[in-house]
PDB file of C-alpha atoms and ligand atoms in Angstrom:
ATOM      1  CA  MET A   1       1.631  40.356  13.388  1.00  0.00           C
ATOM      2  CA  LYS A   2       4.356  37.526  12.740  1.00  0.00           C
ATOM      3  CA  THR A   3       7.226  37.806  10.909  1.00  0.00           C
ATOM      4  CA  LYS A   4       7.688  35.738   7.491  1.00  0.00           C
ATOM      5  CA  LYS A   5      11.253  34.058  10.062  1.00  0.00           C
ATOM      6  CA  GLU A   6       8.299  33.457  12.834  1.00  0.00           C
ATOM      7  CA  MET A   7       5.784  31.806  10.387  1.00  0.00           C
ATOM      8  CA  LYS A   8       8.053  29.917   8.537  1.00  0.00           C
ATOM      9  CA  LYS A   9       9.074  28.705  12.523  1.00  0.00           C
ATOM     10  CA  TYR A  10       5.906  27.359  13.217  1.00  0.00           C
ATOM     11  CA  LYS A  11       5.208  25.351   9.624  1.00  0.00           C
ATOM     12  CA  ASN A  12       3.202  22.252  10.176  1.00  0.00           C
ATOM     13  CA  MET A  13       5.447  19.983   8.039  1.00  0.00           C
ATOM     14  CA  ASN A  14       9.394  19.578   8.243  1.00  0.00           C
ATOM     15  CA  ASP A  15      10.378  19.292   4.933  1.00  0.00           C
ATOM     16  CA  LYS A  16      11.640  15.783   4.957  1.00  0.00           C
ATOM     17  CA  ILE A  17       8.664  14.331   6.537  1.00  0.00           C
ATOM     18  CA  LEU A  18       6.980  15.919   3.646  1.00  0.00           C
ATOM     19  CA  SER A  19       9.317  14.151   1.063  1.00  0.00           C
ATOM     20  CA  LEU A  20       9.116  10.277   2.776  1.00  0.00           C
ATOM     21  CA  LEU A  21       5.067  11.154   2.522  1.00  0.00           C
ATOM     22  CA  ASN A  22       5.102  12.166  -1.296  1.00  0.00           C
ATOM     23  CA  ASP A  23       7.526   8.805  -1.611  1.00  0.00           C
ATOM     24  CA  GLN A  24       4.665   6.879   1.053  1.00  0.00           C
ATOM     25  CA  ILE A  25       1.879   8.239  -1.563  1.00  0.00           C
ATOM     26  CA  TRP A  26       3.942   6.453  -4.508  1.00  0.00           C
ATOM     27  CA  LEU A  27       4.150   2.996  -3.287  1.00  0.00           C
ATOM     28  CA  GLU A  28       0.499   3.238  -2.122  1.00  0.00           C
ATOM     29  CA  ASN A  29      -0.507   3.950  -5.653  1.00  0.00           C
ATOM     30  CA  HIS A  30       2.226   1.936  -6.808  1.00  0.00           C
ATOM     31  CA  ALA A  31       0.399  -0.751  -4.857  1.00  0.00           C
ATOM     32  CA  SER A  32      -2.691   0.012  -6.234  1.00  0.00           C
ATOM     33  CA  PHE A  33      -1.959  -0.394 -10.006  1.00  0.00           C
ATOM     34  CA  TYR A  34      -0.252  -3.661  -9.263  1.00  0.00           C
ATOM     35  CA  TYR A  35      -2.949  -5.100  -7.934  1.00  0.00           C
ATOM     36  CA  LEU A  36      -5.261  -3.926 -10.900  1.00  0.00           C
ATOM     37  CA  LYS A  37      -2.578  -5.282 -13.052  1.00  0.00           C
ATOM     38  CA  LEU A  38      -3.023  -8.746 -11.129  1.00  0.00           C
ATOM     39  CA  SER A  39      -7.105  -8.429 -10.974  1.00  0.00           C
ATOM     40  CA  ILE A  40      -7.394  -7.966 -14.855  1.00  0.00           C
ATOM     41  CA  ILE A  41      -4.333 -11.248 -15.107  1.00  0.00           C
ATOM     42  CA  PHE A  42      -6.719 -13.148 -12.963  1.00  0.00           C
ATOM     43  CA  ASN A  43      -9.584 -12.208 -14.487  1.00  0.00           C
ATOM     44  CA  GLU A  44      -7.964 -12.955 -17.999  1.00  0.00           C
ATOM     45  CA  LYS A  45      -7.340 -16.716 -16.582  1.00  0.00           C
ATOM     46  CA  GLY A  46     -10.807 -17.069 -15.220  1.00  0.00           C
ATOM     47  CA  PHE A  47      -9.929 -16.739 -11.772  1.00  0.00           C
ATOM     48  CA  ASN A  48     -12.894 -14.255 -10.948  1.00  0.00           C
ATOM     49  CA  GLY A  49     -12.698 -14.807  -7.391  1.00  0.00           C
ATOM     50  CA  ILE A  50      -9.402 -13.894  -6.843  1.00  0.00           C
ATOM     51  CA  SER A  51      -9.377 -11.061  -9.672  1.00  0.00           C
ATOM     52  CA  THR A  52     -12.253  -9.393  -7.196  1.00  0.00           C
ATOM     53  CA  PHE A  53      -9.801 -10.012  -4.550  1.00  0.00           C
ATOM     54  CA  PHE A  54      -7.005  -8.003  -6.316  1.00  0.00           C
ATOM     55  CA  LEU A  55      -9.492  -5.206  -7.436  1.00  0.00           C
ATOM     56  CA  ASN A  56     -10.781  -4.529  -3.759  1.00  0.00           C
ATOM     57  CA  GLN A  57      -7.376  -4.715  -2.537  1.00  0.00           C
ATOM     58  CA  SER A  58      -6.311  -2.412  -5.675  1.00  0.00           C
ATOM     59  CA  GLN A  59      -9.623  -0.164  -4.132  1.00  0.00           C
ATOM     60  CA  GLU A  60      -8.113  -0.060  -0.908  1.00  0.00           C
ATOM     61  CA  GLU A  61      -4.598   1.096  -1.653  1.00  0.00           C
ATOM     62  CA  ARG A  62      -5.935   3.873  -3.894  1.00  0.00           C
ATOM     63  CA  VAL A  63      -8.167   4.760  -0.108  1.00  0.00           C
ATOM     64  CA  HIS A  64      -4.641   4.526   1.397  1.00  0.00           C
ATOM     65  CA  MET A  65      -2.769   6.935  -0.806  1.00  0.00           C
ATOM     66  CA  ILE A  66      -5.660   9.121  -0.851  1.00  0.00           C
ATOM     67  CA  LYS A  67      -5.761   9.305   2.731  1.00  0.00           C
ATOM     68  CA  ILE A  68      -2.165  10.343   2.625  1.00  0.00           C
ATOM     69  CA  ILE A  69      -2.587  13.306  -0.086  1.00  0.00           C
ATOM     70  CA  GLU A  70      -5.585  14.790   2.079  1.00  0.00           C
ATOM     71  CA  TYR A  71      -3.293  14.496   5.562  1.00  0.00           C
ATOM     72  CA  VAL A  72      -0.421  16.464   3.678  1.00  0.00           C
ATOM     73  CA  LEU A  73      -3.170  19.108   2.414  1.00  0.00           C
ATOM     74  CA  GLU A  74      -4.404  19.504   6.135  1.00  0.00           C
ATOM     75  CA  GLN A  75      -0.869  20.141   6.763  1.00  0.00           C
ATOM     76  CA  GLU A  76      -0.418  22.979   4.203  1.00  0.00           C
ATOM     77  CA  GLY A  77       1.950  20.710   2.416  1.00  0.00           C
ATOM     78  CA  VAL A  78       2.304  19.698  -1.266  1.00  0.00           C
ATOM     79  CA  PRO A  79       1.384  16.050  -2.012  1.00  0.00           C
ATOM     80  CA  ALA A  80       3.410  14.727  -5.125  1.00  0.00           C
ATOM     81  CA  LEU A  81       1.002  13.195  -7.655  1.00  0.00           C
ATOM     82  CA  PRO A  82       2.716   9.904  -8.872  1.00  0.00           C
ATOM     83  CA  SER A  83       2.857   9.199 -12.208  1.00  0.00           C
ATOM     84  CA  TYR A  84       0.794   7.037 -14.265  1.00  0.00           C
ATOM     85  CA  ASN A  85       3.016   5.706 -16.276  1.00  0.00           C
ATOM     86  CA  PHE A  86       5.526   3.728 -13.918  1.00  0.00           C
ATOM     87  CA  MET A  87       4.086  -0.078 -14.402  1.00  0.00           C
ATOM     88  CA  ASP A  88       6.744  -1.791 -16.086  1.00  0.00           C
ATOM     89  CA  ASP A  89       4.734  -4.223 -18.360  1.00  0.00           C
ATOM     90  CA  SER A  90       7.412  -7.323 -18.168  1.00  0.00           C
ATOM     91  CA  GLU A  91       6.032 -10.627 -18.777  1.00  0.00           C
ATOM     92  CA  GLU A  92       5.451 -12.374 -15.806  1.00  0.00           C
ATOM     93  CA  SER A  93       4.609 -16.288 -16.371  1.00  0.00           C
ATOM     94  CA  PHE A  94       1.671 -16.898 -15.033  1.00  0.00           C
ATOM     95  CA  ASN A  95       2.021 -18.069 -11.184  1.00  0.00           C
ATOM     96  CA  VAL A  96      -0.783 -17.659  -8.466  1.00  0.00           C
ATOM     97  CA  ILE A  97       1.505 -18.480  -5.572  1.00  0.00           C
ATOM     98  CA  SER A  98       4.690 -16.188  -6.975  1.00  0.00           C
ATOM     99  CA  TYR A  99       1.869 -13.305  -7.595  1.00  0.00           C
ATOM    100  CA  PHE A 100       0.854 -13.624  -3.545  1.00  0.00           C
ATOM    101  CA  GLU A 101       4.347 -13.872  -2.643  1.00  0.00           C
ATOM    102  CA  ASN A 102       5.304 -10.611  -4.513  1.00  0.00           C
ATOM    103  CA  SER A 103       2.107  -8.866  -3.301  1.00  0.00           C
ATOM    104  CA  LEU A 104       3.255 -10.151   0.415  1.00  0.00           C
ATOM    105  CA  HIS A 105       7.158  -8.750  -0.512  1.00  0.00           C
ATOM    106  CA  ASN A 106       5.576  -5.242  -1.495  1.00  0.00           C
ATOM    107  CA  GLU A 107       3.651  -5.407   1.357  1.00  0.00           C
ATOM    108  CA  ARG A 108       6.151  -5.963   3.628  1.00  0.00           C
ATOM    109  CA  GLU A 109       8.043  -2.595   1.733  1.00  0.00           C
ATOM    110  CA  VAL A 110       5.134  -0.610   2.466  1.00  0.00           C
ATOM    111  CA  THR A 111       5.240  -1.161   5.717  1.00  0.00           C
ATOM    112  CA  ASN A 112       9.386  -0.594   6.296  1.00  0.00           C
ATOM    113  CA  SER A 113       8.501   2.498   4.483  1.00  0.00           C
ATOM    114  CA  ILE A 114       5.927   3.599   6.981  1.00  0.00           C
ATOM    115  CA  ASN A 115       8.455   2.672  10.341  1.00  0.00           C
ATOM    116  CA  LYS A 116      10.878   4.955   8.580  1.00  0.00           C
ATOM    117  CA  ILE A 117       8.799   7.169   8.231  1.00  0.00           C
ATOM    118  CA  ILE A 118       7.380   7.119  11.710  1.00  0.00           C
ATOM    119  CA  SER A 119      11.535   6.749  13.130  1.00  0.00           C
ATOM    120  CA  LYS A 120      11.899  10.248  11.238  1.00  0.00           C
ATOM    121  CA  CYS A 121       8.823  12.107  13.059  1.00  0.00           C
ATOM    122  CA  LYS A 122      10.562  10.651  16.579  1.00  0.00           C
ATOM    123  CA  GLU A 123      13.769  12.472  15.599  1.00  0.00           C
ATOM    124  CA  VAL A 124      12.049  15.660  14.807  1.00  0.00           C
ATOM    125  CA  GLY A 125       9.012  15.812  17.159  1.00  0.00           C
ATOM    126  CA  ASP A 126       6.533  15.510  14.995  1.00  0.00           C
ATOM    127  CA  TYR A 127       4.042  13.461  16.913  1.00  0.00           C
ATOM    128  CA  THR A 128       1.052  14.927  14.958  1.00  0.00           C
ATOM    129  CA  THR A 129       2.291  13.074  11.686  1.00  0.00           C
ATOM    130  CA  GLU A 130       3.617   9.873  13.904  1.00  0.00           C
ATOM    131  CA  ASN A 131       0.076   9.532  15.700  1.00  0.00           C
ATOM    132  CA  PHE A 132      -1.490   9.586  11.873  1.00  0.00           C
ATOM    133  CA  LEU A 133       0.644   6.507  11.078  1.00  0.00           C
ATOM    134  CA  GLN A 134      -0.717   4.456  13.291  1.00  0.00           C
ATOM    135  CA  TRP A 135      -3.860   3.870  11.385  1.00  0.00           C
ATOM    136  CA  PHE A 136      -1.164   2.836   8.919  1.00  0.00           C
ATOM    137  CA  ILE A 137       0.727   0.411  11.087  1.00  0.00           C
ATOM    138  CA  THR A 138      -2.615  -1.357  12.239  1.00  0.00           C
ATOM    139  CA  GLU A 139      -3.931  -2.059   8.274  1.00  0.00           C
ATOM    140  CA  GLN A 140      -0.144  -2.754   7.420  1.00  0.00           C
ATOM    141  CA  ARG A 141      -0.138  -5.746   9.982  1.00  0.00           C
ATOM    142  CA  GLU A 142      -3.452  -7.089   8.770  1.00  0.00           C
ATOM    143  CA  GLU A 143      -2.616  -6.999   5.043  1.00  0.00           C
ATOM    144  CA  GLU A 144       0.587  -9.122   5.607  1.00  0.00           C
ATOM    145  CA  ASN A 145      -1.184 -11.654   7.915  1.00  0.00           C
ATOM    146  CA  LYS A 146      -4.143 -11.836   5.111  1.00  0.00           C
ATOM    147  CA  PHE A 147      -1.189 -12.565   2.244  1.00  0.00           C
ATOM    148  CA  LYS A 148       0.675 -15.034   4.737  1.00  0.00           C
ATOM    149  CA  GLU A 149      -2.551 -16.714   5.439  1.00  0.00           C
ATOM    150  CA  ILE A 150      -3.212 -17.143   2.002  1.00  0.00           C
ATOM    151  CA  ILE A 151       0.256 -18.254   0.783  1.00  0.00           C
ATOM    152  CA  ASP A 152       0.310 -21.019   3.729  1.00  0.00           C
ATOM    153  CA  ASN A 153      -2.846 -22.259   2.079  1.00  0.00           C
ATOM    154  CA  LEU A 154      -2.005 -22.247  -1.464  1.00  0.00           C
ATOM    155  CA  LYS A 155       1.453 -24.383  -0.004  1.00  0.00           C
ATOM    156  CA  ILE A 156      -1.188 -26.654   1.774  1.00  0.00           C
ATOM    157  CA  ILE A 157      -4.029 -27.564  -0.705  1.00  0.00           C
ATOM    158  CA  GLY A 158      -1.486 -26.539  -4.167  1.00  0.00           C
ATOM    159  CA  ASN A 159      -0.922 -24.316  -6.721  1.00  0.00           C
ATOM    160  CA  ASP A 160      -3.426 -25.960  -8.845  1.00  0.00           C
ATOM    161  CA  GLY A 161      -6.759 -28.392  -9.707  1.00  0.00           C
ATOM    162  CA  VAL A 162      -9.021 -28.343  -6.647  1.00  0.00           C
ATOM    163  CA  GLY A 163      -6.901 -25.987  -4.286  1.00  0.00           C
ATOM    164  CA  LEU A 164      -6.966 -23.330  -6.795  1.00  0.00           C
ATOM    165  CA  TYR A 165     -10.593 -23.499  -7.710  1.00  0.00           C
ATOM    166  CA  GLU A 166     -11.371 -23.526  -3.628  1.00  0.00           C
ATOM    167  CA  ILE A 167      -9.586 -20.415  -2.950  1.00  0.00           C
ATOM    168  CA  ASN A 168     -11.049 -18.924  -6.127  1.00  0.00           C
ATOM    169  CA  LYS A 169     -14.358 -19.414  -4.430  1.00  0.00           C
ATOM    170  CA  GLU A 170     -12.948 -18.303  -0.888  1.00  0.00           C
ATOM    171  CA  LEU A 171     -11.336 -14.993  -1.861  1.00  0.00           C
ATOM    172  CA  SER A 172     -14.602 -13.976  -3.456  1.00  0.00           C
ATOM    173  CA  THR A 173     -16.057 -13.126  -0.600  1.00  0.00           C
ATOM    174  CA  GLN A 174     -13.276 -11.177   0.806  1.00  0.00           C
TER     175      GLN A 174
HETATM  176 FE1  LIG B 201      -1.247   0.501   1.203  1.00  0.00          FE
HETATM  177 FE2  LIG B 201      -0.998  -2.410   1.721  1.00  0.00          FE
HETATM  178  O1  LIG B 201      -0.298  -0.488   1.163  1.00  0.00           O
END
């Protein structure tokens, strides 16, 4: 029979890693709500294609959050359920390109956070979590590239009129 001390020695998750993963759960949830907010804003303005795009993004971010929650539970950690009242309702003026630029900025923040967790994993020898996070590295690269491409297109075709009509049409299928 193992002593409590021995069992503690082999517990699955380092406290710092757990805390960083809980921060990540918060960030994914924040991203999900931010995209949901943008989906509603674009819908209200009649850009149904862009609204659908952000609704899909929101759902993806929720899946990311749940992936981490499930991983933490599997590793016998306790995931911190994010508060649902954090989204500030400050009024931003409607500007299509700046919503996409804010989204890219947030995605980069998420990527930095994942990188930070991986650095810590290496430091403490948590190769299981490091391996789990590899999927997120690929996902973040794809998401950043997606937003960069849309921003580049908006810059070329213009942030109003026909340009927006085209982007709205194109994003309805993504
Ligand atoms: Fe899951 Fe795009 O951060």
